[in-house]
Amino acid sequence: MPGRDTMLDERPRVLAAGASALARTLLSYEPLDPVEVRAVEAGLGGVLTHRAGSNVELDGEGLPVLVVADGWAASVVALEPDRRQIVDLHLAGDVVDMADLQAKDLTLTALTRLRVQTAGGAMARLHRLGAPGRLGRAWRLKQEADRRRAVRHIVRLGRMSAYQRIADFLLELQVRQQRATGSAAGVIDLPLTQDVLADHLGLSVVHVNRVLQQIRRDGLIACRGARIAVRDPARLAHHALRA
Amino acid sequence: MPGRDTMLDERPRVLAAGASALARTLLSYEPLDPVEVRAVEAGLGGVLTHRAGSNVELDGEGLPVLVVADGWAASVVALEPDRRQIVDLHLAGDVVDMADLQAKDLTLTALTRLRVQTAGGAMARLHRLGAPGRLGRAWRLKQEADRRRAVRHIVRLGRMSAYQRIADFLLELQVRQQRATGSAAGVIDLPLTQDVLADHLGLSVVHVNRVLQQIRRDGLIACRGARIAVRDPARLAHHALRA
DNA sequence: CGGGACCTTGATTATCTTCAATGCTAGTGG
DNA sequence: CCACTAGCATTGAAGATAATCAAGGTCCCG
């Protein structure tokens, strides 16, 4: 089968109007005026760039709140060598509270070239303590969405077949990317190895490979490099629930 | 092994008989003086009792923060009829933020006779926004522990065998119960049906049954009704990691 | 050209589910 | 007191799903 796949995909992402992924994400939850949007972007610190495969460490003393500007990161629990669980995937527009990563054996790893920004004091406070107003509400909605996502992932791991897990994961990803980068519906950017997918979805690489092929053969998706086209969203959603 | 140690002796190891499970739990994270303990208990509202099997609904308008006084509750995601995932188990001393349960198809169910208290305004604020002082710190530590527990559960579901899942779950439970009720080490109170266990651990009832027997036959635990005795904690812990 | 990272494939095996009974115990009403 | 039921634990047999093992294959890069 000519399934040609991934590799580092370093095209500069096309972001309309210069809006950051975080701002886009927040806007997708709550209408914000330009002043509030600027407040968000002004609240972000310098950009740190990490190579794919490197761990994001905290050199400073505080426990900053990070925002993913670009690229993919993962919260990883290492078990025996060659055995790990990717607890969560973080992509552009996501907020990562490093305080939650203090748990031993839980590390933040760059899966692709990764750019993160530290959230300044005001933003970190907004994140940890909440804030009134539309901005606070947008942020709160984002946090609630993340908690729902965690629940969804537990359901995936606990009660879904491999086919369902992958279908459901792709659907979730599509929505997330639409929110964060305003990407077109029906298109998913997935610059991850099947190995990473496997460790996130609790499956073996081989099985992920086979099931992905099955989903393609079923005409639900089509792959071209790191890009996935959702051919039949309705049927994909249907299979995520029962199949 | 009661190591005699001045630092340890400052911590109230033996708790007052009438202390609530919540107070006990918080004390297990941070030494609190009697005034602070009373503040916690004064911050709790009336007790609501639920029959086993009933759902905990919100009759009032607000989204209260609940504290489990007694019994077991579960956050349940219902899939098809006869298919569900128990996302989390709540036992005495646990704090349940009903705001997190607003997600559709996520309900709070009483697994046994259940008594819950609403956390009054001050306590709810402390929960949602944090607070300074030892009390705030204790609460924050409890919340962090809960987040670590969620991560641990994802690892269980994603990367552990049935044997490991059950062993690891029992170990976690033992520690939780020691914290909340000061129960003896090596004893677990588990008034849950194997059905519930299965839906929490992502397994079938039949398999839970067989694996439990295996663990018993291996001499790691012994069961007498709803009471489990941990016969060999070290080996149980070992099997939770690699078996 | 050789090596490395990743995807793909086939064969084999293990783990776990499903189906279908069978006990067991406690509660209920006659 | 005794069926009688309901809920739960247990068993066996059969089958499905997914893991593991072991190669190849492709593409890219130094």
PDB file of C-alpha atoms in Angstrom, chain B:
ATOM      1  CA  MET B   1       7.422   1.051  61.370  1.00  0.00           C
ATOM      2  CA  PRO B   2       6.784   3.968  63.734  1.00  0.00           C
ATOM      3  CA  GLY B   3      10.088   5.767  63.445  1.00  0.00           C
ATOM      4  CA  ARG B   4      10.415   7.969  66.501  1.00  0.00           C
ATOM      5  CA  ASP B   5      11.246  11.408  65.229  1.00  0.00           C
ATOM      6  CA  THR B   6      10.688  14.805  66.693  1.00  0.00           C
ATOM      7  CA  MET B   7       9.617  16.290  63.388  1.00  0.00           C
ATOM      8  CA  LEU B   8       7.095  13.575  62.872  1.00  0.00           C
ATOM      9  CA  ASP B   9       5.794  13.839  66.366  1.00  0.00           C
ATOM     10  CA  GLU B  10       4.749  17.384  65.666  1.00  0.00           C
ATOM     11  CA  ARG B  11       2.340  16.104  63.098  1.00  0.00           C
ATOM     12  CA  PRO B  12      -0.909  14.939  64.554  1.00  0.00           C
ATOM     13  CA  ARG B  13      -0.613  11.297  63.568  1.00  0.00           C
ATOM     14  CA  VAL B  14      -3.468  10.109  65.673  1.00  0.00           C
ATOM     15  CA  LEU B  15      -6.555  12.006  64.821  1.00  0.00           C
ATOM     16  CA  ALA B  16      -9.426  12.890  67.020  1.00  0.00           C
ATOM     17  CA  ALA B  17     -12.127  10.278  66.906  1.00  0.00           C
ATOM     18  CA  GLY B  18     -14.856  12.531  65.615  1.00  0.00           C
ATOM     19  CA  ALA B  19     -12.801  14.198  62.919  1.00  0.00           C
ATOM     20  CA  SER B  20     -14.486  14.253  59.534  1.00  0.00           C
ATOM     21  CA  ALA B  21     -12.943  12.387  56.651  1.00  0.00           C
ATOM     22  CA  LEU B  22     -12.214  15.687  54.949  1.00  0.00           C
ATOM     23  CA  ALA B  23     -10.349  17.042  57.956  1.00  0.00           C
ATOM     24  CA  ARG B  24      -8.403  13.823  58.239  1.00  0.00           C
ATOM     25  CA  THR B  25      -7.488  13.987  54.594  1.00  0.00           C
ATOM     26  CA  LEU B  26      -6.308  17.574  54.791  1.00  0.00           C
ATOM     27  CA  LEU B  27      -4.347  16.804  57.937  1.00  0.00           C
ATOM     28  CA  SER B  28      -2.586  14.039  56.115  1.00  0.00           C
ATOM     29  CA  TYR B  29      -1.217  16.633  53.737  1.00  0.00           C
ATOM     30  CA  GLU B  30      -0.378  19.479  56.106  1.00  0.00           C
ATOM     31  CA  PRO B  31      -0.417  19.941  59.861  1.00  0.00           C
ATOM     32  CA  LEU B  32      -3.384  22.093  60.797  1.00  0.00           C
ATOM     33  CA  ASP B  33      -4.179  23.522  64.178  1.00  0.00           C
ATOM     34  CA  PRO B  34      -7.540  22.865  65.833  1.00  0.00           C
ATOM     35  CA  VAL B  35      -8.830  26.274  64.791  1.00  0.00           C
ATOM     36  CA  GLU B  36      -8.177  25.496  61.156  1.00  0.00           C
ATOM     37  CA  VAL B  37      -9.775  22.091  61.477  1.00  0.00           C
ATOM     38  CA  ARG B  38     -12.853  23.642  63.014  1.00  0.00           C
ATOM     39  CA  ALA B  39     -12.907  26.190  60.204  1.00  0.00           C
ATOM     40  CA  VAL B  40     -13.040  23.355  57.699  1.00  0.00           C
ATOM     41  CA  GLU B  41     -15.871  21.601  59.422  1.00  0.00           C
ATOM     42  CA  ALA B  42     -17.775  24.810  59.992  1.00  0.00           C
ATOM     43  CA  GLY B  43     -17.493  25.514  56.288  1.00  0.00           C
ATOM     44  CA  LEU B  44     -19.513  22.466  55.382  1.00  0.00           C
ATOM     45  CA  GLY B  45     -23.236  22.593  54.849  1.00  0.00           C
ATOM     46  CA  GLY B  46     -26.003  20.136  55.517  1.00  0.00           C
ATOM     47  CA  VAL B  47     -25.689  16.449  54.875  1.00  0.00           C
ATOM     48  CA  LEU B  48     -27.562  14.903  51.968  1.00  0.00           C
ATOM     49  CA  THR B  49     -28.083  11.165  51.928  1.00  0.00           C
ATOM     50  CA  HIS B  50     -28.435   9.146  48.736  1.00  0.00           C
ATOM     51  CA  ARG B  51     -29.449   5.566  48.224  1.00  0.00           C
ATOM     52  CA  ALA B  52     -27.062   3.234  46.472  1.00  0.00           C
ATOM     53  CA  GLY B  53     -27.689   3.457  42.778  1.00  0.00           C
ATOM     54  CA  SER B  54     -29.209   6.919  42.794  1.00  0.00           C
ATOM     55  CA  ASN B  55     -27.749   9.874  40.961  1.00  0.00           C
ATOM     56  CA  VAL B  56     -26.606  12.953  42.787  1.00  0.00           C
ATOM     57  CA  GLU B  57     -28.501  15.817  41.211  1.00  0.00           C
ATOM     58  CA  LEU B  58     -28.252  19.512  41.725  1.00  0.00           C
ATOM     59  CA  ASP B  59     -31.576  20.809  42.898  1.00  0.00           C
ATOM     60  CA  GLY B  60     -30.250  24.207  43.876  1.00  0.00           C
ATOM     61  CA  GLU B  61     -29.222  26.612  41.165  1.00  0.00           C
ATOM     62  CA  GLY B  62     -25.566  27.138  41.990  1.00  0.00           C
ATOM     63  CA  LEU B  63     -22.906  24.592  41.145  1.00  0.00           C
ATOM     64  CA  PRO B  64     -21.873  23.511  44.574  1.00  0.00           C
ATOM     65  CA  VAL B  65     -18.685  21.868  45.620  1.00  0.00           C
ATOM     66  CA  LEU B  66     -19.526  18.632  47.394  1.00  0.00           C
ATOM     67  CA  VAL B  67     -17.570  16.747  49.992  1.00  0.00           C
ATOM     68  CA  VAL B  68     -18.077  13.055  50.497  1.00  0.00           C
ATOM     69  CA  ALA B  69     -18.725  12.391  54.159  1.00  0.00           C
ATOM     70  CA  ASP B  70     -19.373   8.706  53.869  1.00  0.00           C
ATOM     71  CA  GLY B  71     -19.841   6.058  51.211  1.00  0.00           C
ATOM     72  CA  TRP B  72     -18.694   5.712  47.618  1.00  0.00           C
ATOM     73  CA  ALA B  73     -19.613   7.744  44.568  1.00  0.00           C
ATOM     74  CA  ALA B  74     -18.551   7.497  40.940  1.00  0.00           C
ATOM     75  CA  SER B  75     -18.273   9.844  37.978  1.00  0.00           C
ATOM     76  CA  VAL B  76     -19.798   7.826  35.210  1.00  0.00           C
ATOM     77  CA  VAL B  77     -19.856   8.274  31.476  1.00  0.00           C
ATOM     78  CA  ALA B  78     -22.689   6.294  29.941  1.00  0.00           C
ATOM     79  CA  LEU B  79     -22.119   4.896  26.483  1.00  0.00           C
ATOM     80  CA  GLU B  80     -24.507   2.441  24.909  1.00  0.00           C
ATOM     81  CA  PRO B  81     -26.868   0.763  27.339  1.00  0.00           C
ATOM     82  CA  ASP B  82     -24.803  -1.756  29.303  1.00  0.00           C
ATOM     83  CA  ARG B  83     -21.600   0.034  28.523  1.00  0.00           C
ATOM     84  CA  ARG B  84     -20.071   2.710  30.702  1.00  0.00           C
ATOM     85  CA  GLN B  85     -16.776   4.049  31.944  1.00  0.00           C
ATOM     86  CA  ILE B  86     -16.320   4.993  35.551  1.00  0.00           C
ATOM     87  CA  VAL B  87     -13.995   7.923  35.179  1.00  0.00           C
ATOM     88  CA  ASP B  88     -13.313   8.409  38.854  1.00  0.00           C
ATOM     89  CA  LEU B  89     -14.228   6.987  42.216  1.00  0.00           C
ATOM     90  CA  HIS B  90     -14.936   9.293  45.122  1.00  0.00           C
ATOM     91  CA  LEU B  91     -14.731   8.151  48.697  1.00  0.00           C
ATOM     92  CA  ALA B  92     -14.920   9.686  52.130  1.00  0.00           C
ATOM     93  CA  GLY B  93     -12.906  12.882  52.326  1.00  0.00           C
ATOM     94  CA  ASP B  94     -12.997  13.530  48.606  1.00  0.00           C
ATOM     95  CA  VAL B  95     -14.029  16.814  47.083  1.00  0.00           C
ATOM     96  CA  VAL B  96     -16.231  16.793  44.004  1.00  0.00           C
ATOM     97  CA  ASP B  97     -16.645  19.962  41.994  1.00  0.00           C
ATOM     98  CA  MET B  98     -20.019  19.713  40.362  1.00  0.00           C
ATOM     99  CA  ALA B  99     -18.941  22.247  37.757  1.00  0.00           C
ATOM    100  CA  ASP B 100     -16.746  19.548  36.255  1.00  0.00           C
ATOM    101  CA  LEU B 101     -19.728  17.251  35.964  1.00  0.00           C
ATOM    102  CA  GLN B 102     -21.704  19.565  33.745  1.00  0.00           C
ATOM    103  CA  ALA B 103     -20.411  17.727  30.713  1.00  0.00           C
ATOM    104  CA  LYS B 104     -23.182  15.899  29.026  1.00  0.00           C
ATOM    105  CA  ASP B 105     -23.399  12.182  29.780  1.00  0.00           C
ATOM    106  CA  LEU B 106     -21.189  12.559  32.841  1.00  0.00           C
ATOM    107  CA  THR B 107     -23.118  11.859  36.028  1.00  0.00           C
ATOM    108  CA  LEU B 108     -22.344  11.411  39.686  1.00  0.00           C
ATOM    109  CA  THR B 109     -23.744   8.159  40.985  1.00  0.00           C
ATOM    110  CA  ALA B 110     -23.897   6.756  44.487  1.00  0.00           C
ATOM    111  CA  LEU B 111     -22.353   3.297  44.511  1.00  0.00           C
ATOM    112  CA  THR B 112     -23.223   2.656  48.132  1.00  0.00           C
ATOM    113  CA  ARG B 113     -25.339   4.534  50.581  1.00  0.00           C
ATOM    114  CA  LEU B 114     -23.766   7.950  50.266  1.00  0.00           C
ATOM    115  CA  ARG B 115     -23.658  11.005  52.435  1.00  0.00           C
ATOM    116  CA  VAL B 116     -22.369  14.249  50.979  1.00  0.00           C
ATOM    117  CA  GLN B 117     -22.098  17.767  52.305  1.00  0.00           C
ATOM    118  CA  THR B 118     -22.092  20.939  50.299  1.00  0.00           C
ATOM    119  CA  ALA B 119     -19.079  23.127  50.811  1.00  0.00           C
ATOM    120  CA  GLY B 120     -20.246  26.555  51.882  1.00  0.00           C
ATOM    121  CA  GLY B 121     -19.239  29.702  50.053  1.00  0.00           C
ATOM    122  CA  ALA B 122     -15.921  30.102  51.797  1.00  0.00           C
ATOM    123  CA  MET B 123     -14.938  26.504  51.244  1.00  0.00           C
ATOM    124  CA  ALA B 124     -16.060  26.545  47.620  1.00  0.00           C
ATOM    125  CA  ARG B 125     -14.008  29.667  47.021  1.00  0.00           C
ATOM    126  CA  LEU B 126     -11.058  28.080  48.724  1.00  0.00           C
ATOM    127  CA  HIS B 127     -11.492  25.111  46.442  1.00  0.00           C
ATOM    128  CA  ARG B 128     -11.893  26.969  43.209  1.00  0.00           C
ATOM    129  CA  LEU B 129      -9.538  29.886  43.757  1.00  0.00           C
ATOM    130  CA  GLY B 130      -7.091  28.665  46.325  1.00  0.00           C
ATOM    131  CA  ALA B 131      -6.215  30.477  49.510  1.00  0.00           C
ATOM    132  CA  PRO B 132      -3.105  31.396  51.440  1.00  0.00           C
ATOM    133  CA  GLY B 133      -2.044  29.789  54.666  1.00  0.00           C
ATOM    134  CA  ARG B 134      -1.698  26.234  55.755  1.00  0.00           C
ATOM    135  CA  LEU B 135      -5.318  25.458  55.057  1.00  0.00           C
ATOM    136  CA  GLY B 136      -5.020  26.668  51.502  1.00  0.00           C
ATOM    137  CA  ARG B 137      -1.834  24.716  51.120  1.00  0.00           C
ATOM    138  CA  ALA B 138      -3.402  21.533  52.424  1.00  0.00           C
ATOM    139  CA  TRP B 139      -6.270  21.917  50.004  1.00  0.00           C
ATOM    140  CA  ARG B 140      -3.905  22.590  47.124  1.00  0.00           C
ATOM    141  CA  LEU B 141      -1.913  19.497  47.958  1.00  0.00           C
ATOM    142  CA  LYS B 142      -5.096  17.464  47.957  1.00  0.00           C
ATOM    143  CA  GLN B 143      -6.025  18.829  44.548  1.00  0.00           C
ATOM    144  CA  GLU B 144      -2.583  18.094  43.170  1.00  0.00           C
ATOM    145  CA  ALA B 145      -2.832  14.576  44.500  1.00  0.00           C
ATOM    146  CA  ASP B 146      -6.118  14.177  42.676  1.00  0.00           C
ATOM    147  CA  ARG B 147      -4.582  15.360  39.433  1.00  0.00           C
ATOM    148  CA  ARG B 148      -1.728  12.913  39.863  1.00  0.00           C
ATOM    149  CA  ARG B 149      -4.312  10.246  40.476  1.00  0.00           C
ATOM    150  CA  ALA B 150      -5.991  11.057  37.187  1.00  0.00           C
ATOM    151  CA  VAL B 151      -2.661  10.717  35.403  1.00  0.00           C
ATOM    152  CA  ARG B 152      -2.041   7.428  37.123  1.00  0.00           C
ATOM    153  CA  HIS B 153      -5.399   6.170  36.001  1.00  0.00           C
ATOM    154  CA  ILE B 154      -4.664   7.077  32.398  1.00  0.00           C
ATOM    155  CA  VAL B 155      -1.412   5.162  32.633  1.00  0.00           C
ATOM    156  CA  ARG B 156      -3.258   2.200  34.099  1.00  0.00           C
ATOM    157  CA  LEU B 157      -5.791   2.137  31.304  1.00  0.00           C
ATOM    158  CA  GLY B 158      -3.292   2.799  28.567  1.00  0.00           C
ATOM    159  CA  ARG B 159      -0.298   0.705  29.442  1.00  0.00           C
ATOM    160  CA  MET B 160      -1.052  -1.846  32.135  1.00  0.00           C
ATOM    161  CA  SER B 161      -2.259  -5.434  31.967  1.00  0.00           C
ATOM    162  CA  ALA B 162      -5.358  -6.475  33.852  1.00  0.00           C
ATOM    163  CA  TYR B 163      -3.231  -7.897  36.642  1.00  0.00           C
ATOM    164  CA  GLN B 164      -1.281  -4.686  36.940  1.00  0.00           C
ATOM    165  CA  ARG B 165      -4.352  -2.501  36.805  1.00  0.00           C
ATOM    166  CA  ILE B 166      -5.987  -4.283  39.684  1.00  0.00           C
ATOM    167  CA  ALA B 167      -2.836  -4.474  41.772  1.00  0.00           C
ATOM    168  CA  ASP B 168      -2.094  -0.811  41.201  1.00  0.00           C
ATOM    169  CA  PHE B 169      -5.668   0.177  41.921  1.00  0.00           C
ATOM    170  CA  LEU B 170      -5.682  -1.675  45.214  1.00  0.00           C
ATOM    171  CA  LEU B 171      -2.444  -0.047  46.272  1.00  0.00           C
ATOM    172  CA  GLU B 172      -3.773   3.386  45.470  1.00  0.00           C
ATOM    173  CA  LEU B 173      -6.939   2.664  47.361  1.00  0.00           C
ATOM    174  CA  GLN B 174      -5.080   1.564  50.425  1.00  0.00           C
ATOM    175  CA  VAL B 175      -3.157   4.812  50.615  1.00  0.00           C
ATOM    176  CA  ARG B 176      -6.260   6.869  50.013  1.00  0.00           C
ATOM    177  CA  GLN B 177      -8.153   5.151  52.767  1.00  0.00           C
ATOM    178  CA  GLN B 178      -5.306   5.545  55.195  1.00  0.00           C
ATOM    179  CA  ARG B 179      -5.306   9.250  54.534  1.00  0.00           C
ATOM    180  CA  ALA B 180      -9.049   9.722  54.714  1.00  0.00           C
ATOM    181  CA  THR B 181     -10.106   7.394  57.469  1.00  0.00           C
ATOM    182  CA  GLY B 182      -6.880   6.545  59.205  1.00  0.00           C
ATOM    183  CA  SER B 183      -7.553   2.888  58.501  1.00  0.00           C
ATOM    184  CA  ALA B 184      -4.824   0.437  59.310  1.00  0.00           C
ATOM    185  CA  ALA B 185      -2.161  -0.218  56.729  1.00  0.00           C
ATOM    186  CA  GLY B 186      -2.697  -3.432  54.852  1.00  0.00           C
ATOM    187  CA  VAL B 187      -6.455  -3.281  54.995  1.00  0.00           C
ATOM    188  CA  ILE B 188      -8.754  -2.120  52.247  1.00  0.00           C
ATOM    189  CA  ASP B 189     -12.472  -1.619  52.490  1.00  0.00           C
ATOM    190  CA  LEU B 190     -13.932  -2.363  49.087  1.00  0.00           C
ATOM    191  CA  PRO B 191     -17.720  -2.482  49.096  1.00  0.00           C
ATOM    192  CA  LEU B 192     -17.893  -2.444  45.301  1.00  0.00           C
ATOM    193  CA  THR B 193     -19.182  -5.075  42.951  1.00  0.00           C
ATOM    194  CA  GLN B 194     -16.773  -6.549  40.440  1.00  0.00           C
ATOM    195  CA  ASP B 195     -18.965  -4.947  37.847  1.00  0.00           C
ATOM    196  CA  VAL B 196     -18.014  -1.497  39.113  1.00  0.00           C
ATOM    197  CA  LEU B 197     -14.370  -2.441  39.244  1.00  0.00           C
ATOM    198  CA  ALA B 198     -14.549  -3.619  35.668  1.00  0.00           C
ATOM    199  CA  ASP B 199     -16.108  -0.398  34.459  1.00  0.00           C
ATOM    200  CA  HIS B 200     -13.489   1.621  36.266  1.00  0.00           C
ATOM    201  CA  LEU B 201     -10.502  -0.392  35.104  1.00  0.00           C
ATOM    202  CA  GLY B 202     -11.652  -0.901  31.543  1.00  0.00           C
ATOM    203  CA  LEU B 203     -12.084  -4.652  31.808  1.00  0.00           C
ATOM    204  CA  SER B 204     -14.904  -7.178  31.606  1.00  0.00           C
ATOM    205  CA  VAL B 205     -16.501  -8.467  34.798  1.00  0.00           C
ATOM    206  CA  VAL B 206     -15.461 -11.996  34.032  1.00  0.00           C
ATOM    207  CA  HIS B 207     -11.868 -11.021  33.647  1.00  0.00           C
ATOM    208  CA  VAL B 208     -11.837  -8.985  36.831  1.00  0.00           C
ATOM    209  CA  ASN B 209     -13.158 -11.993  38.631  1.00  0.00           C
ATOM    210  CA  ARG B 210     -10.485 -14.293  37.274  1.00  0.00           C
ATOM    211  CA  VAL B 211      -7.613 -11.906  37.836  1.00  0.00           C
ATOM    212  CA  LEU B 212      -8.724 -11.190  41.385  1.00  0.00           C
ATOM    213  CA  GLN B 213      -8.668 -14.902  42.063  1.00  0.00           C
ATOM    214  CA  GLN B 214      -5.217 -15.112  40.557  1.00  0.00           C
ATOM    215  CA  ILE B 215      -3.969 -12.341  42.817  1.00  0.00           C
ATOM    216  CA  ARG B 216      -5.436 -14.170  45.782  1.00  0.00           C
ATOM    217  CA  ARG B 217      -3.896 -17.455  44.724  1.00  0.00           C
ATOM    218  CA  ASP B 218      -0.562 -15.668  44.417  1.00  0.00           C
ATOM    219  CA  GLY B 219      -0.877 -14.815  48.085  1.00  0.00           C
ATOM    220  CA  LEU B 220      -0.829 -11.076  47.551  1.00  0.00           C
ATOM    221  CA  ILE B 221      -4.226 -10.365  49.034  1.00  0.00           C
ATOM    222  CA  ALA B 222      -6.953 -12.131  50.951  1.00  0.00           C
ATOM    223  CA  CYS B 223     -10.641 -11.284  50.798  1.00  0.00           C
ATOM    224  CA  ARG B 224     -13.309 -11.568  53.456  1.00  0.00           C
ATOM    225  CA  GLY B 225     -16.509  -9.972  52.302  1.00  0.00           C
ATOM    226  CA  ALA B 226     -15.927  -6.343  51.466  1.00  0.00           C
ATOM    227  CA  ARG B 227     -12.621  -6.376  53.334  1.00  0.00           C
ATOM    228  CA  ILE B 228      -9.354  -7.024  51.620  1.00  0.00           C
ATOM    229  CA  ALA B 229      -6.166  -7.762  53.481  1.00  0.00           C
ATOM    230  CA  VAL B 230      -2.955  -6.945  51.694  1.00  0.00           C
ATOM    231  CA  ARG B 231      -0.796  -9.943  52.491  1.00  0.00           C
ATOM    232  CA  ASP B 232       2.340  -8.940  50.657  1.00  0.00           C
ATOM    233  CA  PRO B 233       2.469  -5.214  49.886  1.00  0.00           C
ATOM    234  CA  ALA B 234       5.971  -5.313  48.448  1.00  0.00           C
ATOM    235  CA  ARG B 235       5.197  -8.062  45.991  1.00  0.00           C
ATOM    236  CA  LEU B 236       1.875  -6.469  45.146  1.00  0.00           C
ATOM    237  CA  ALA B 237       3.670  -3.235  44.326  1.00  0.00           C
ATOM    238  CA  HIS B 238       6.191  -5.133  42.287  1.00  0.00           C
ATOM    239  CA  HIS B 239       3.458  -6.794  40.254  1.00  0.00           C
ATOM    240  CA  ALA B 240       1.775  -3.459  39.692  1.00  0.00           C
ATOM    241  CA  LEU B 241       4.841  -2.345  37.767  1.00  0.00           C
ATOM    242  CA  ARG B 242       5.869  -5.397  35.826  1.00  0.00           C
ATOM    243  CA  ALA B 243       3.578  -8.392  35.466  1.00  0.00           C
TER     244      ALA B 243
END
